mmCIF file of C-alpha atoms in Angstrom:
data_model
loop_
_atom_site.group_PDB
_atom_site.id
_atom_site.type_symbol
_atom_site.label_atom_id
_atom_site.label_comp_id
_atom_site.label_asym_id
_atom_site.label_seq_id
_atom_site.Cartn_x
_atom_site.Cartn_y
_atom_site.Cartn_z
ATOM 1 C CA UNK Y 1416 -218.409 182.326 4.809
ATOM 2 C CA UNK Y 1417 -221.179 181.747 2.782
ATOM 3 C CA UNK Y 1418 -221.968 184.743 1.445
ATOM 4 C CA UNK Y 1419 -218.412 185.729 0.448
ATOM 5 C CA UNK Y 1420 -218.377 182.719 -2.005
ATOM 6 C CA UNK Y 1421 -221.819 183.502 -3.070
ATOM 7 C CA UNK Y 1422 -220.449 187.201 -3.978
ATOM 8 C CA UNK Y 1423 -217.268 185.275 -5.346
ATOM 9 C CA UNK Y 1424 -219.204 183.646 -8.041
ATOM 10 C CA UNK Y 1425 -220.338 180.522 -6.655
ATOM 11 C CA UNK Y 1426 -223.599 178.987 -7.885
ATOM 12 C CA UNK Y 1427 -226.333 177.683 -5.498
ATOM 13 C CA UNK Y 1428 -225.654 174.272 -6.000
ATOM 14 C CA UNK Y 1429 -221.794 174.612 -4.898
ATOM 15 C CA UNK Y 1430 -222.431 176.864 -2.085
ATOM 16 C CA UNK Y 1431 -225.605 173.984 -0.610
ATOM 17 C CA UNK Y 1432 -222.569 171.705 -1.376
ATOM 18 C CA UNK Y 1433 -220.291 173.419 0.738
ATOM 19 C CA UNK Y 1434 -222.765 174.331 3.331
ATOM 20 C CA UNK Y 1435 -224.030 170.188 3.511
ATOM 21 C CA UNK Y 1436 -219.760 169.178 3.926
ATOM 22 C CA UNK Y 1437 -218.574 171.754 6.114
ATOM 23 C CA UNK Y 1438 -221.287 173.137 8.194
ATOM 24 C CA UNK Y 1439 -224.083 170.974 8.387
ATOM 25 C CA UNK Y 1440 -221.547 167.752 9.180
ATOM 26 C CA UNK Y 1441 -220.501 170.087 12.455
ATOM 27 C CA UNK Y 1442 -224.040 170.604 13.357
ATOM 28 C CA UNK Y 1443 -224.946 166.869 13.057
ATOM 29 C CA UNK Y 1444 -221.492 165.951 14.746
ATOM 30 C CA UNK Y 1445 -222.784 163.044 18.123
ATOM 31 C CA UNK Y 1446 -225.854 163.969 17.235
ATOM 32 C CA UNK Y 1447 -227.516 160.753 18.927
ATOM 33 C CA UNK Y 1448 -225.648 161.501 22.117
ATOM 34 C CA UNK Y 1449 -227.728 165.190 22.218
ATOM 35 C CA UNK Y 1450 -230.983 165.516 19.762
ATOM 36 C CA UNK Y 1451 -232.950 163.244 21.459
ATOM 37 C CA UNK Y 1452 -232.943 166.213 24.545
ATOM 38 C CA UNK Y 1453 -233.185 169.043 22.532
ATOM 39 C CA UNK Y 1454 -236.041 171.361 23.302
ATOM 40 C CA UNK Y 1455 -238.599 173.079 20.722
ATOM 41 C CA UNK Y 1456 -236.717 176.443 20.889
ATOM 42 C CA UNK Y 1457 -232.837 174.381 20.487
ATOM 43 C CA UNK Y 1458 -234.504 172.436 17.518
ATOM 44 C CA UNK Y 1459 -236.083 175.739 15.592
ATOM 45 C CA UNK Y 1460 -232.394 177.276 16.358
ATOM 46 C CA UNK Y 1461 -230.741 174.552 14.269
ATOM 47 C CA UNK Y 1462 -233.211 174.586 11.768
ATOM 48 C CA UNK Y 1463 -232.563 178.548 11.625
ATOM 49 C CA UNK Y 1464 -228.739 177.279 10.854
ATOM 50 C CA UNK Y 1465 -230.298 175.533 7.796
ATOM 51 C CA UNK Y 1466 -232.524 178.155 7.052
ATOM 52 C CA UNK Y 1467 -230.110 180.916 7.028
ATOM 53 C CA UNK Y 1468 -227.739 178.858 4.857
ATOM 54 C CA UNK Y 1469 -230.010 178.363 1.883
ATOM 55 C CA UNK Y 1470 -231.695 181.657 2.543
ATOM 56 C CA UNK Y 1471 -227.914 182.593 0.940
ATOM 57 C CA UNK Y 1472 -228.124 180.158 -1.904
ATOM 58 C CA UNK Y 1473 -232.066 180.704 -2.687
ATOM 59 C CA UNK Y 1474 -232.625 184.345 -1.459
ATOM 60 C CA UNK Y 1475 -235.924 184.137 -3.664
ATOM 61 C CA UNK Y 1476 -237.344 181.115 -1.767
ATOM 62 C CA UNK Y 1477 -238.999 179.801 1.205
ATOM 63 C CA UNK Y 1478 -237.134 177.141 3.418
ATOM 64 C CA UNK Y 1479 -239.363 174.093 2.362
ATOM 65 C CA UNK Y 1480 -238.973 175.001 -1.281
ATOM 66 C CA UNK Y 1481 -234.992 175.538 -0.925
ATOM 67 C CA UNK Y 1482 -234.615 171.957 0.667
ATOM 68 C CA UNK Y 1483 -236.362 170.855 -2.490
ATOM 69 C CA UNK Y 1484 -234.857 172.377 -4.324
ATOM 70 C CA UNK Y 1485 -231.488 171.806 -2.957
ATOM 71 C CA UNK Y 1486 -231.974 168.050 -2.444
ATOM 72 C CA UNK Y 1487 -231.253 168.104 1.052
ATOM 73 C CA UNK Y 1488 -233.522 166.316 3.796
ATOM 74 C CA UNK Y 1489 -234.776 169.108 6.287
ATOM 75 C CA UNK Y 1490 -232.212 169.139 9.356
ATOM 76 C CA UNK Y 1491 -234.319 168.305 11.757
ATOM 77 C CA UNK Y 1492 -234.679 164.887 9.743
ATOM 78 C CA UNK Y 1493 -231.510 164.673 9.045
ATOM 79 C CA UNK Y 1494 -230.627 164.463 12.598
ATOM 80 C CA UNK Y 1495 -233.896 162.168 13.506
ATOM 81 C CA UNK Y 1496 -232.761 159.422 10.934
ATOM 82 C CA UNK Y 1497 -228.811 159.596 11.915
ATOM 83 C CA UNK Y 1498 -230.376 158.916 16.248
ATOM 84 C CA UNK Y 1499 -232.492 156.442 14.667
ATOM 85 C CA UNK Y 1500 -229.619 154.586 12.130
ATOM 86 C CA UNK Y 1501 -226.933 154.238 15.000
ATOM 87 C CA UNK Y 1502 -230.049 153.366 17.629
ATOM 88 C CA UNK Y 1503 -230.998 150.490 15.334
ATOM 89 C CA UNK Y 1504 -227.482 149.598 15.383
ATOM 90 C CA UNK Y 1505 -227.355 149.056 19.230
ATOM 91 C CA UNK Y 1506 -229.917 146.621 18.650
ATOM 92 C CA UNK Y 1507 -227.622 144.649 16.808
ATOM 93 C CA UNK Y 1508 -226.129 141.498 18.931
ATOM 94 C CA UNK Y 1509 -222.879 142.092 17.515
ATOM 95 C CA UNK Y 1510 -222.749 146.099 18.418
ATOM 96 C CA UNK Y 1511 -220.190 146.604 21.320
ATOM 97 C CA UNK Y 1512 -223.366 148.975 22.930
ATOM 98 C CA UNK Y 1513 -225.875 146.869 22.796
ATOM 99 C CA UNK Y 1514 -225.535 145.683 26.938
ATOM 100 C CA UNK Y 1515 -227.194 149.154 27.010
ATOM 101 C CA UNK Y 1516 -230.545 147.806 26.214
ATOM 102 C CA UNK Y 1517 -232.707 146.754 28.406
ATOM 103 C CA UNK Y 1518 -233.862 142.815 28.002
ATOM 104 C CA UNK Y 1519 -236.960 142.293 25.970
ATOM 105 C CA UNK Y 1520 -239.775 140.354 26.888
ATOM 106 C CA UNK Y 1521 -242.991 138.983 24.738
ATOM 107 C CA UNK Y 1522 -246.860 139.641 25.326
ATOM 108 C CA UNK Y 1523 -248.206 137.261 27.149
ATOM 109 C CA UNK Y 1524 -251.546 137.692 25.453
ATOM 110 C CA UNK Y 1525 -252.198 137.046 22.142
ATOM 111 C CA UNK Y 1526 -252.484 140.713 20.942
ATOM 112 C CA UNK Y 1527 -252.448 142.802 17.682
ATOM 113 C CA UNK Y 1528 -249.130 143.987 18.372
ATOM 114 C CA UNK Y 1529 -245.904 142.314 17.841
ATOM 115 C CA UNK Y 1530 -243.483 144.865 19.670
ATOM 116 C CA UNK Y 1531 -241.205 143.518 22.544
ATOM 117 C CA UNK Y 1532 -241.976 144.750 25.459
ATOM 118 C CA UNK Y 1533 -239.197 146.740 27.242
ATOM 119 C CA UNK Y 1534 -238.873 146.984 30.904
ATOM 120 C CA UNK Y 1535 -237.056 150.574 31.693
ATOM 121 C CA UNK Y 1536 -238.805 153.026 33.950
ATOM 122 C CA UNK Y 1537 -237.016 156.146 33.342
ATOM 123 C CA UNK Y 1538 -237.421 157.873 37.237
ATOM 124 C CA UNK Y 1539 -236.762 161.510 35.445
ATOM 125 C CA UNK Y 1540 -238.017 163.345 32.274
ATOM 126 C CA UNK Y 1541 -234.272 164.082 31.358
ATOM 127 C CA UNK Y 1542 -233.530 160.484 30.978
ATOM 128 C CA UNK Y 1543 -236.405 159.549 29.484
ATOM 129 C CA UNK Y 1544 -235.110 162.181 26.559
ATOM 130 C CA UNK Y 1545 -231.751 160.029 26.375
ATOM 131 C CA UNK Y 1546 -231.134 157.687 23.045
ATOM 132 C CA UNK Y 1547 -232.648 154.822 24.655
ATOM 133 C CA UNK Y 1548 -235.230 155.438 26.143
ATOM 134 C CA UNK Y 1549 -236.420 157.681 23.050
ATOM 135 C CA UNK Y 1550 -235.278 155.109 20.480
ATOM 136 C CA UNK Y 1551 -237.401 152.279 22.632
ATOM 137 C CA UNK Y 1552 -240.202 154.584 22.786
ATOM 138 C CA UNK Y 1553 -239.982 156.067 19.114
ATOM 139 C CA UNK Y 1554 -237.802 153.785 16.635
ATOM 140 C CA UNK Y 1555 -238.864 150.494 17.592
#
């Protein structure tokens, strides 16, 4: 699709347009529900996604120049900030999800850190990969 409107006439700016409405909003579709899980190999796929789409638009330049140059964030990112945006919004008292997170405790010592403490023992690695667990472990 891509490269018929870039042989249509289409400048790089319009196609990275077209690619960050049509395509990249399909890739990023639930994303919290599934990136947390994703492997190394999944995640390098769907940057390859990315890659291959501004490879079209920039056929002279690398992928981390084309994102710049685009003024896209890198996918991967992209994806890591929307887990993290609707994670932080479970923590809200108002959110309809946030009986999904497990009750908070202090330190009992007076220690550097001022994180709650979070009692959930994942039993299995695949759960442990879930929003969150990963958002306990990695946004807050």
């Amino acid at each position: 699709m891509l490269t018929c409107l870039k042989y249509s006439g289409f400048s790089a700016s319009e196609i990275v347009t077209i690619y960050s409405s049509t395509i990249r909003s399909m890739v990023a579709y639930a994303a919290p529900v599934w990136y947390t899980s994703l492997n190394k190999n999944q995640k390098s796929q769907i940057e390859s996604v990315e890659n291959r789409a501004l490879r079209i638009a920039y056929p002279n330049f690398d992928y981390s120049k084309a994102v710049s140059t685009a003024g896209i964030v890198p996918m991967l990112l992209y994806l890591d900030k929307i887990c993290k945006d609707f994670f932080l919004s479970i923590l809200n008292d108002s959110s309809p999800s946030n009986h999904l997170i497990p009750e908070s405790t202090q330190h009992r010592y007076n220690t550097r850190s001022t994180k709650p403490i979070f009692k959930l023992y994942p039993k299995t690695n695949r759960f442990s990969n879930t929003l969150i667990p990963y958002g306990i472990k990695n946004y807050i």
